[in-house]
């Protein structure tokens, strides 16, 4: 049977770029680019909580890194490297090989090499922890506390598909193979908007990645900035696959659905062309969905400008009993 060190060498020990000391020593070493700050973020994924036990391991490897890269994107930080922790309930080398392939493929796309980590045996479920490191010049980070009254509110990509796929797989919605086929990629293969985050530096005032639901995550920007917002539901970039969905379910998916990993950001109305140019440079779609106001709170308006009621809540790891 392969030892822990055999597994690391076989699946996770890749040559580190010049100037970095990667897997194989007590610590990883990487230089801080001159004149820049290090941005870092950690996410923990638990089987049964963040992913289904039968998920494609290659997709899981991709997503484990993608959710962290999305945090760097929200800060406008350039990836430097990452570390990975795995708690494995059993040894399955075919599973490990596929997981590692998905992880390393995305790491290569974004220049974020695996430079360290740890593995151990879990008594119960699979657990995955990833920490990413990025670089950003002082004063250029896209923080949550920079939104200003009069700013436009934007979101990248499309909304709703990942939430619908999750609820179909979880049995919350009746089986619909066609709808699942059209939405599953959004849930299992999220595309972190790193290039857009970089392009928005100097253009956007504030940003966040949408991981727990648009309203909940935008709410973090509003709270940090001491402002409120009006959003326009008819302007939301709803995933095309949701066109035939019950309107109440579609609204819940668009406004409250998590696992989106797109960027929600604010920018001055005078910079609309610059936002669209940044999105074009990054190969991304950006949609203007509302406006920041001085009065705190958050309203979502219908086509007649009336506030919608019964707005959905986002994901909470510790919901009230």
GROMACS .gro file of C-alpha atoms in nm:
model
  321
    1UNK     CA    1   0.000   0.000   0.000
    2UNK     CA    2   0.126   0.347  -0.083
    3UNK     CA    3   0.242   0.561   0.210
    4UNK     CA    4   0.135   0.920   0.270
    5UNK     CA    5   0.465   1.039   0.122
    6UNK     CA    6   0.423   0.817  -0.184
    7UNK     CA    7   0.080   0.970  -0.246
    8UNK     CA    8   0.213   1.325  -0.213
    9UNK     CA    9   0.502   1.254  -0.448
   10UNK     CA   10   0.281   1.078  -0.702
   11UNK     CA   11  -0.013   1.318  -0.723
   12UNK     CA   12   0.082   1.652  -0.574
   13UNK     CA   13   0.456   1.704  -0.611
   14UNK     CA   14   0.498   1.924  -0.919
   15UNK     CA   15   0.806   2.129  -1.001
   16UNK     CA   16   0.771   2.475  -0.850
   17UNK     CA   17   0.840   2.782  -1.065
   18UNK     CA   18   1.181   2.945  -1.033
   19UNK     CA   19   1.220   3.132  -0.705
   20UNK     CA   20   0.969   2.918  -0.513
   21UNK     CA   21   1.032   2.620  -0.287
   22UNK     CA   22   0.734   2.392  -0.319
   23UNK     CA   23   0.618   2.049  -0.199
   24UNK     CA   24   0.882   1.841  -0.021
   25UNK     CA   25   1.015   2.055   0.265
   26UNK     CA   26   0.888   2.166   0.605
   27UNK     CA   27   0.763   2.495   0.465
   28UNK     CA   28   0.700   2.643   0.124
   29UNK     CA   29   0.896   2.952   0.032
   30UNK     CA   30   0.779   3.221  -0.207
   31UNK     CA   31   0.894   3.578  -0.262
   32UNK     CA   32   0.672   3.877  -0.210
   33UNK     CA   33   0.679   4.081  -0.533
   34UNK     CA   34   0.856   4.413  -0.471
   35UNK     CA   35   0.616   4.690  -0.376
   36UNK     CA   36   0.316   4.456  -0.337
   37UNK     CA   37   0.116   4.308  -0.051
   38UNK     CA   38   0.025   3.942  -0.004
   39UNK     CA   39  -0.346   3.857  -0.020
   40UNK     CA   40  -0.446   3.521   0.128
   41UNK     CA   41  -0.768   3.326   0.172
   42UNK     CA   42  -0.868   2.982   0.306
   43UNK     CA   43  -1.175   2.772   0.234
   44UNK     CA   44  -1.280   2.443   0.390
   45UNK     CA   45  -1.500   2.201   0.192
   46UNK     CA   46  -1.676   1.915   0.371
   47UNK     CA   47  -1.838   1.613   0.209
   48UNK     CA   48  -2.215   1.627   0.253
   49UNK     CA   49  -2.203   1.999   0.332
   50UNK     CA   50  -2.029   2.156   0.034
   51UNK     CA   51  -2.028   1.871  -0.218
   52UNK     CA   52  -2.205   1.542  -0.281
   53UNK     CA   53  -2.016   1.217  -0.209
   54UNK     CA   54  -2.050   1.096  -0.570
   55UNK     CA   55  -1.921   1.415  -0.736
   56UNK     CA   56  -1.671   1.370  -1.019
   57UNK     CA   57  -1.332   1.394  -0.839
   58UNK     CA   58  -1.181   1.593  -1.126
   59UNK     CA   59  -1.459   1.849  -1.089
   60UNK     CA   60  -1.405   1.853  -0.713
   61UNK     CA   61  -1.033   1.919  -0.755
   62UNK     CA   62  -1.118   2.207  -0.987
   63UNK     CA   63  -1.378   2.353  -0.752
   64UNK     CA   64  -1.163   2.320  -0.440
   65UNK     CA   65  -0.916   2.565  -0.593
   66UNK     CA   66  -1.172   2.771  -0.785
   67UNK     CA   67  -1.358   2.889  -0.474
   68UNK     CA   68  -1.031   3.025  -0.332
   69UNK     CA   69  -0.920   3.185  -0.657
   70UNK     CA   70  -1.258   3.359  -0.659
   71UNK     CA   71  -1.164   3.530  -0.332
   72UNK     CA   72  -0.843   3.659  -0.489
   73UNK     CA   73  -1.046   3.779  -0.788
   74UNK     CA   74  -1.276   3.976  -0.557
   75UNK     CA   75  -0.971   4.157  -0.416
   76UNK     CA   76  -0.811   4.222  -0.754
   77UNK     CA   77  -0.512   4.008  -0.652
   78UNK     CA   78  -0.287   3.811  -0.886
   79UNK     CA   79  -0.240   3.445  -0.778
   80UNK     CA   80   0.105   3.339  -0.655
   81UNK     CA   81   0.057   2.989  -0.516
   82UNK     CA   82  -0.153   2.767  -0.292
   83UNK     CA   83  -0.141   2.493  -0.028
   84UNK     CA   84  -0.378   2.196   0.003
   85UNK     CA   85  -0.495   1.992   0.300
   86UNK     CA   86  -0.677   1.659   0.253
   87UNK     CA   87  -0.842   1.441   0.516
   88UNK     CA   88  -0.920   1.114   0.336
   89UNK     CA   89  -1.156   0.849   0.478
   90UNK     CA   90  -1.002   0.584   0.250
   91UNK     CA   91  -0.727   0.541  -0.004
   92UNK     CA   92  -0.849   0.543  -0.365
   93UNK     CA   93  -0.566   0.618  -0.604
   94UNK     CA   94  -0.791   0.651  -0.909
   95UNK     CA   95  -0.994   0.911  -0.719
   96UNK     CA   96  -0.677   1.094  -0.608
   97UNK     CA   97  -0.539   1.098  -0.962
   98UNK     CA   98  -0.857   1.255  -1.100
   99UNK     CA   99  -0.882   1.505  -0.813
  100UNK     CA  100  -0.519   1.608  -0.862
  101UNK     CA  101  -0.572   1.648  -1.237
  102UNK     CA  102  -0.863   1.887  -1.189
  103UNK     CA  103  -0.673   2.082  -0.925
  104UNK     CA  104  -0.348   2.114  -1.119
  105UNK     CA  105  -0.522   2.199  -1.447
  106UNK     CA  106  -0.691   2.504  -1.294
  107UNK     CA  107  -0.374   2.598  -1.105
  108UNK     CA  108  -0.185   2.605  -1.435
  109UNK     CA  109  -0.448   2.826  -1.601
  110UNK     CA  110  -0.413   3.092  -1.330
  111UNK     CA  111  -0.042   3.061  -1.249
  112UNK     CA  112  -0.116   2.938  -0.898
  113UNK     CA  113   0.113   2.638  -0.834
  114UNK     CA  114   0.060   2.399  -0.544
  115UNK     CA  115   0.357   2.464  -0.313
  116UNK     CA  116   0.267   2.272   0.003
  117UNK     CA  117   0.003   2.110   0.220
  118UNK     CA  118  -0.078   1.803   0.425
  119UNK     CA  119  -0.269   1.475   0.406
  120UNK     CA  120  -0.419   1.264   0.684
  121UNK     CA  121  -0.676   0.990   0.736
  122UNK     CA  122  -1.029   1.095   0.828
  123UNK     CA  123  -1.245   0.879   1.052
  124UNK     CA  124  -1.558   0.986   0.869
  125UNK     CA  125  -1.605   1.213   0.566
  126UNK     CA  126  -1.370   1.371   0.317
  127UNK     CA  127  -1.249   1.722   0.406
  128UNK     CA  128  -1.054   1.957   0.180
  129UNK     CA  129  -0.880   2.278   0.283
  130UNK     CA  130  -0.712   2.513   0.036
  131UNK     CA  131  -0.522   2.833   0.112
  132UNK     CA  132  -0.427   3.065  -0.173
  133UNK     CA  133  -0.174   3.347  -0.185
  134UNK     CA  134  -0.193   3.643  -0.419
  135UNK     CA  135  -0.024   3.978  -0.476
  136UNK     CA  136  -0.170   4.326  -0.507
  137UNK     CA  137  -0.015   4.671  -0.491
  138UNK     CA  138  -0.095   4.878  -0.181
  139UNK     CA  139  -0.411   5.078  -0.231
  140UNK     CA  140  -0.527   4.873  -0.532
  141UNK     CA  141  -0.714   4.595  -0.354
  142UNK     CA  142  -1.089   4.585  -0.422
  143UNK     CA  143  -1.225   4.589  -0.068
  144UNK     CA  144  -1.579   4.563   0.062
  145UNK     CA  145  -1.580   4.903   0.231
  146UNK     CA  146  -1.536   5.126  -0.074
  147UNK     CA  147  -1.892   5.154  -0.212
  148UNK     CA  148  -2.020   5.511  -0.239
  149UNK     CA  149  -2.366   5.663  -0.291
  150UNK     CA  150  -2.432   5.699  -0.663
  151UNK     CA  151  -2.220   5.398  -0.759
  152UNK     CA  152  -2.366   5.149  -1.004
  153UNK     CA  153  -2.399   4.790  -0.882
  154UNK     CA  154  -2.273   4.528  -1.128
  155UNK     CA  155  -2.253   4.151  -1.140
  156UNK     CA  156  -2.051   3.932  -1.373
  157UNK     CA  157  -2.169   3.621  -1.553
  158UNK     CA  158  -2.512   3.469  -1.494
  159UNK     CA  159  -2.712   3.389  -1.182
  160UNK     CA  160  -2.921   3.099  -1.061
  161UNK     CA  161  -2.797   2.787  -1.241
  162UNK     CA  162  -2.578   2.648  -0.962
  163UNK     CA  163  -2.858   2.677  -0.707
  164UNK     CA  164  -3.102   2.490  -0.929
  165UNK     CA  165  -2.849   2.214  -0.998
  166UNK     CA  166  -2.785   2.175  -0.625
  167UNK     CA  167  -3.154   2.147  -0.542
  168UNK     CA  168  -3.210   1.894  -0.820
  169UNK     CA  169  -2.921   1.678  -0.699
  170UNK     CA  170  -3.037   1.713  -0.338
  171UNK     CA  171  -3.390   1.597  -0.423
  172UNK     CA  172  -3.551   1.929  -0.328
  173UNK     CA  173  -3.693   1.960  -0.681
  174UNK     CA  174  -3.852   1.683  -0.888
  175UNK     CA  175  -3.610   1.502  -1.117
  176UNK     CA  176  -3.554   1.688  -1.443
  177UNK     CA  177  -3.261   1.541  -1.638
  178UNK     CA  178  -3.267   1.811  -1.905
  179UNK     CA  179  -3.259   2.094  -1.651
  180UNK     CA  180  -2.987   1.923  -1.449
  181UNK     CA  181  -2.777   1.875  -1.762
  182UNK     CA  182  -2.813   2.246  -1.841
  183UNK     CA  183  -2.720   2.369  -1.492
  184UNK     CA  184  -2.478   2.115  -1.342
  185UNK     CA  185  -2.162   2.263  -1.492
  186UNK     CA  186  -2.228   2.592  -1.314
  187UNK     CA  187  -2.234   2.409  -0.980
  188UNK     CA  188  -1.942   2.171  -1.029
  189UNK     CA  189  -1.709   2.369  -1.259
  190UNK     CA  190  -1.722   2.734  -1.146
  191UNK     CA  191  -1.499   2.975  -1.336
  192UNK     CA  192  -1.326   3.219  -1.100
  193UNK     CA  193  -1.317   3.570  -1.244
  194UNK     CA  194  -0.949   3.640  -1.177
  195UNK     CA  195  -0.890   3.831  -1.500
  196UNK     CA  196  -1.192   4.053  -1.437
  197UNK     CA  197  -1.081   4.130  -1.082
  198UNK     CA  198  -0.742   4.240  -1.212
  199UNK     CA  199  -0.900   4.451  -1.487
  200UNK     CA  200  -1.130   4.627  -1.239
  201UNK     CA  201  -0.847   4.765  -1.027
  202UNK     CA  202  -0.865   5.141  -1.045
  203UNK     CA  203  -1.219   5.123  -1.187
  204UNK     CA  204  -1.438   4.957  -0.921
  205UNK     CA  205  -1.484   5.099  -0.572
  206UNK     CA  206  -1.579   4.774  -0.395
  207UNK     CA  207  -1.618   4.407  -0.481
  208UNK     CA  208  -1.707   4.065  -0.342
  209UNK     CA  209  -1.744   3.721  -0.491
  210UNK     CA  210  -2.094   3.570  -0.484
  211UNK     CA  211  -2.055   3.247  -0.288
  212UNK     CA  212  -2.354   3.252  -0.051
  213UNK     CA  213  -2.614   3.438  -0.259
  214UNK     CA  214  -2.626   3.775  -0.435
  215UNK     CA  215  -2.833   3.958  -0.172
  216UNK     CA  216  -2.637   3.819   0.121
  217UNK     CA  217  -2.298   3.890  -0.030
  218UNK     CA  218  -2.389   4.236  -0.157
  219UNK     CA  219  -2.517   4.295   0.196
  220UNK     CA  220  -2.160   4.253   0.321
  221UNK     CA  221  -2.048   4.537   0.092
  222UNK     CA  222  -2.335   4.756   0.211
  223UNK     CA  223  -2.261   4.690   0.578
  224UNK     CA  224  -1.887   4.751   0.540
  225UNK     CA  225  -1.946   5.071   0.341
  226UNK     CA  226  -2.234   5.208   0.551
  227UNK     CA  227  -2.466   5.247   0.251
  228UNK     CA  228  -2.774   5.085   0.096
  229UNK     CA  229  -2.879   4.978  -0.252
  230UNK     CA  230  -3.169   4.953  -0.493
  231UNK     CA  231  -3.152   4.656  -0.730
  232UNK     CA  232  -3.371   4.601  -1.035
  233UNK     CA  233  -3.488   4.243  -1.067
  234UNK     CA  234  -3.575   4.267  -1.441
  235UNK     CA  235  -3.210   4.360  -1.510
  236UNK     CA  236  -3.066   4.047  -1.344
  237UNK     CA  237  -2.858   3.823  -1.576
  238UNK     CA  238  -3.063   3.506  -1.526
  239UNK     CA  239  -2.912   3.185  -1.664
  240UNK     CA  240  -3.096   3.090  -1.983
  241UNK     CA  241  -3.160   2.737  -1.853
  242UNK     CA  242  -3.396   2.882  -1.591
  243UNK     CA  243  -3.639   3.031  -1.844
  244UNK     CA  244  -3.904   2.764  -1.789
  245UNK     CA  245  -3.862   2.741  -1.411
  246UNK     CA  246  -4.139   2.836  -1.171
  247UNK     CA  247  -4.100   3.216  -1.112
  248UNK     CA  248  -4.071   3.180  -0.733
  249UNK     CA  249  -3.796   2.921  -0.765
  250UNK     CA  250  -3.619   3.130  -1.028
  251UNK     CA  251  -3.625   3.435  -0.801
  252UNK     CA  252  -3.488   3.233  -0.510
  253UNK     CA  253  -3.209   3.095  -0.728
  254UNK     CA  254  -3.113   3.433  -0.874
  255UNK     CA  255  -3.125   3.640  -0.555
  256UNK     CA  256  -3.039   3.384  -0.289
  257UNK     CA  257  -2.859   3.101  -0.467
  258UNK     CA  258  -2.498   3.032  -0.372
  259UNK     CA  259  -2.202   2.866  -0.546
  260UNK     CA  260  -2.202   3.137  -0.814
  261UNK     CA  261  -1.839   3.253  -0.785
  262UNK     CA  262  -1.900   3.557  -1.000
  263UNK     CA  263  -1.812   3.909  -0.891
  264UNK     CA  264  -2.055   4.167  -0.755
  265UNK     CA  265  -1.898   4.511  -0.755
  266UNK     CA  266  -1.972   4.882  -0.746
  267UNK     CA  267  -1.825   5.153  -0.967
  268UNK     CA  268  -1.899   5.520  -1.036
  269UNK     CA  269  -2.168   5.584  -1.296
  270UNK     CA  270  -1.909   5.787  -1.487
  271UNK     CA  271  -1.698   5.470  -1.534
  272UNK     CA  272  -1.958   5.257  -1.713
  273UNK     CA  273  -1.758   5.241  -2.032
  274UNK     CA  274  -1.447   5.153  -1.834
  275UNK     CA  275  -1.633   4.868  -1.662
  276UNK     CA  276  -1.749   4.729  -1.995
  277UNK     CA  277  -1.398   4.764  -2.135
  278UNK     CA  278  -1.257   4.577  -1.834
  279UNK     CA  279  -1.511   4.300  -1.883
  280UNK     CA  280  -1.426   4.279  -2.251
  281UNK     CA  281  -1.054   4.263  -2.171
  282UNK     CA  282  -1.123   3.976  -1.930
  283UNK     CA  283  -1.358   3.792  -2.164
  284UNK     CA  284  -1.637   3.831  -1.909
  285UNK     CA  285  -1.995   3.952  -1.908
  286UNK     CA  286  -2.085   4.241  -1.676
  287UNK     CA  287  -2.443   4.353  -1.611
  288UNK     CA  288  -2.553   4.669  -1.431
  289UNK     CA  289  -2.824   4.567  -1.184
  290UNK     CA  290  -2.874   4.862  -0.949
  291UNK     CA  291  -2.742   5.164  -0.768
  292UNK     CA  292  -2.587   5.243  -0.429
  293UNK     CA  293  -2.780   5.491  -0.213
  294UNK     CA  294  -2.708   5.673   0.114
  295UNK     CA  295  -2.999   5.519   0.307
  296UNK     CA  296  -2.900   5.182   0.447
  297UNK     CA  297  -3.086   4.863   0.360
  298UNK     CA  298  -3.143   4.677   0.037
  299UNK     CA  299  -3.449   4.684  -0.188
  300UNK     CA  300  -3.512   4.475  -0.498
  301UNK     CA  301  -3.754   4.649  -0.735
  302UNK     CA  302  -3.988   4.496  -0.991
  303UNK     CA  303  -4.055   4.626  -1.343
  304UNK     CA  304  -4.285   4.894  -1.200
  305UNK     CA  305  -4.028   5.010  -0.945
  306UNK     CA  306  -4.208   4.848  -0.650
  307UNK     CA  307  -4.007   4.665  -0.382
  308UNK     CA  308  -4.039   4.287  -0.389
  309UNK     CA  309  -4.131   4.121  -0.063
  310UNK     CA  310  -4.025   3.787   0.088
  311UNK     CA  311  -3.668   3.816  -0.041
  312UNK     CA  312  -3.467   3.492  -0.009
  313UNK     CA  313  -3.189   3.446   0.241
  314UNK     CA  314  -2.849   3.321   0.134
  315UNK     CA  315  -2.647   3.025   0.261
  316UNK     CA  316  -2.561   3.010   0.632
  317UNK     CA  317  -2.325   2.752   0.784
  318UNK     CA  318  -2.493   2.796   1.123
  319UNK     CA  319  -2.862   2.869   1.056
  320UNK     CA  320  -3.083   2.961   1.351
  321UNK     CA  321  -3.261   2.664   1.503
   0.00000   0.00000   0.00000
